[in-house]
Amino acid sequence: MNAKTKKDRRVGEALIGAILKGGGFSGFRFDTAFCLRFERSEPGEINGNEIPWIFELQILTEWWFGAKEDWKKRVKSFQEKHCLDTDEPLKAYELTCLRWSEGGTVDLINMGDNCLTIVFKNGKSLSISLESDVDFAWIVQEPNVSEEDSQWSVVCECGELFVRMPYS
């Protein structure tokens, strides 16, 4: 079945929930942006189509752990004199702790007007802005699959969700 891309917030929210809810945070990588990897332990489907087991969330916009104001205070107190940006090392630390602690499974997904929030079973939450100064704010996609061959993705661009999936 061929995949199509459609602008559809409702379907995008449903697909993100189907992809991430119950999935475990299994790692991340960082070069110029963070890319988080999630793996589900149960099969998933949407509209009768089986969803791949592994997805990546590439983030190009502002994001934080917990309440935004608390995060800003924490970053400010994390003073590393040899670091140009203290936000990124602190994010890497938090992601490493999430990866190697109990409860790194996605419990709840909340799509608000301004951000996507992922809540983990251990109570930690990660929020990602829906707005960005670059091409897109974030994308949930299959790893190691070219855009042309991709069957599944959700792209957030200017607060809008663009969904790529097999449609009947």
XYZ file of C-alpha atoms in Angstrom:
168
model
C 0.000 0.000 0.000
C 1.332 3.439 -0.896
C 1.763 6.069 1.753
C 0.365 9.564 1.337
C 1.133 12.746 3.228
C -1.809 14.762 4.557
C -2.130 17.788 6.807
C -4.318 16.425 9.613
C -3.814 17.256 13.288
C -6.379 14.729 14.558
C -4.813 11.811 12.656
C -1.320 13.065 13.573
C -2.168 13.036 17.279
C -3.659 9.533 16.969
C -0.594 8.251 15.113
C 1.843 9.770 17.621
C -0.141 8.112 20.416
C -0.134 4.748 18.610
C 3.596 5.018 17.914
C 4.855 6.221 21.294
C 2.382 5.204 24.032
C 3.725 2.128 25.793
C 7.036 2.412 23.968
C 10.292 2.500 25.832
C 12.872 5.245 25.456
C 15.861 3.274 24.184
C 18.478 5.922 23.461
C 19.462 9.132 21.747
C 22.106 10.708 19.593
C 23.223 14.282 19.198
C 25.136 16.193 16.571
C 23.428 19.482 15.711
C 20.071 18.316 17.062
C 18.769 15.636 19.390
C 17.276 12.450 17.982
C 15.442 10.225 20.490
C 14.699 6.542 19.826
C 11.596 4.721 21.057
C 10.856 0.992 20.812
C 7.476 -0.555 21.447
C 7.202 -3.916 23.208
C 3.711 -4.624 21.855
C 2.543 -4.662 18.236
C 0.659 -1.583 17.134
C -1.695 -0.663 14.357
C -3.754 2.222 13.104
C -6.516 1.977 10.501
C -5.715 -1.726 10.098
C -2.060 -1.068 9.215
C 0.735 -2.522 11.343
C 3.056 0.148 12.731
C 6.831 -0.451 12.807
C 8.326 -1.324 16.202
C 10.981 1.421 16.308
C 10.637 5.168 15.730
C 12.863 8.192 16.145
C 11.895 11.667 17.248
C 14.167 14.311 15.746
C 13.873 17.664 17.531
C 14.943 20.935 15.909
C 13.061 23.322 18.179
C 12.994 24.300 21.844
C 12.312 21.483 24.302
C 12.680 20.856 28.012
C 12.103 18.454 30.903
C 9.376 19.190 33.477
C 7.831 22.631 33.845
C 9.392 25.173 31.491
C 10.168 27.744 34.203
C 11.759 25.093 36.430
C 13.857 23.922 33.474
C 15.090 27.477 32.802
C 16.131 27.820 36.463
C 17.897 24.467 36.358
C 19.816 25.384 33.193
C 20.824 28.695 34.743
C 22.150 26.947 37.863
C 24.060 24.407 35.760
C 27.112 26.567 35.185
C 29.900 24.900 33.270
C 32.472 27.585 32.588
C 33.947 25.829 29.549
C 30.550 25.229 27.915
C 29.075 27.705 25.449
C 25.583 26.253 25.867
C 24.590 24.662 29.182
C 21.153 23.594 27.915
C 22.391 20.788 25.638
C 24.700 19.019 28.143
C 21.902 19.077 30.718
C 19.464 17.588 28.182
C 21.997 14.860 27.357
C 22.376 14.125 31.078
C 18.594 13.884 31.568
C 18.211 11.634 28.525
C 21.004 9.371 29.765
C 19.326 9.098 33.175
C 15.989 8.358 31.501
C 17.583 5.641 29.382
C 19.210 3.901 32.340
C 16.419 4.179 34.912
C 13.197 2.314 35.572
C 10.051 3.838 34.130
C 11.396 5.133 30.813
C 8.240 3.883 29.100
C 5.839 6.412 27.567
C 2.693 6.606 29.686
C 0.863 9.601 28.229
C 1.008 11.848 25.171
C -0.555 15.308 25.346
C -0.753 17.609 22.331
C -1.577 21.120 23.485
C -1.820 24.359 21.528
C 1.865 25.174 21.985
C 3.675 21.918 22.691
C 3.748 18.146 22.582
C 4.299 16.635 26.035
C 5.491 13.077 26.578
C 4.995 11.745 30.114
C 6.938 8.670 31.207
C 5.890 6.042 33.767
C 8.564 7.322 36.173
C 6.817 10.723 36.247
C 9.338 12.605 34.120
C 7.922 14.695 31.304
C 9.473 16.065 28.155
C 7.807 18.958 26.299
C 8.551 20.056 22.746
C 7.443 23.324 21.174
C 5.227 23.142 18.088
C 6.896 26.230 16.614
C 10.343 26.549 15.065
C 12.531 29.031 13.216
C 13.818 26.269 10.917
C 12.157 23.937 8.393
C 10.221 21.950 10.980
C 9.951 21.776 14.764
C 10.162 17.990 15.053
C 9.512 14.784 13.172
C 8.573 11.291 14.324
C 9.788 8.831 11.705
C 11.044 5.346 10.953
C 14.811 5.094 11.481
C 17.136 4.420 8.559
C 14.398 4.828 5.935
C 14.673 7.443 3.192
C 11.887 10.003 2.910
C 10.834 8.521 -0.448
C 10.542 5.010 1.034
C 9.019 6.047 4.347
C 5.538 4.760 5.104
C 5.184 6.406 8.516
C 5.981 9.892 9.822
C 4.484 12.891 11.569
C 6.096 16.258 10.876
C 5.300 19.346 12.949
C 5.777 22.499 10.891
C 4.513 25.916 12.063
C 2.221 24.222 14.582
C 0.600 22.033 11.898
C 0.918 18.239 11.706
C 1.676 16.536 8.398
C 1.045 12.797 8.530
C 2.557 10.194 6.222
C 1.000 6.753 6.466
C -0.725 4.132 4.337
C -4.272 5.226 3.538
C -6.958 2.939 2.138
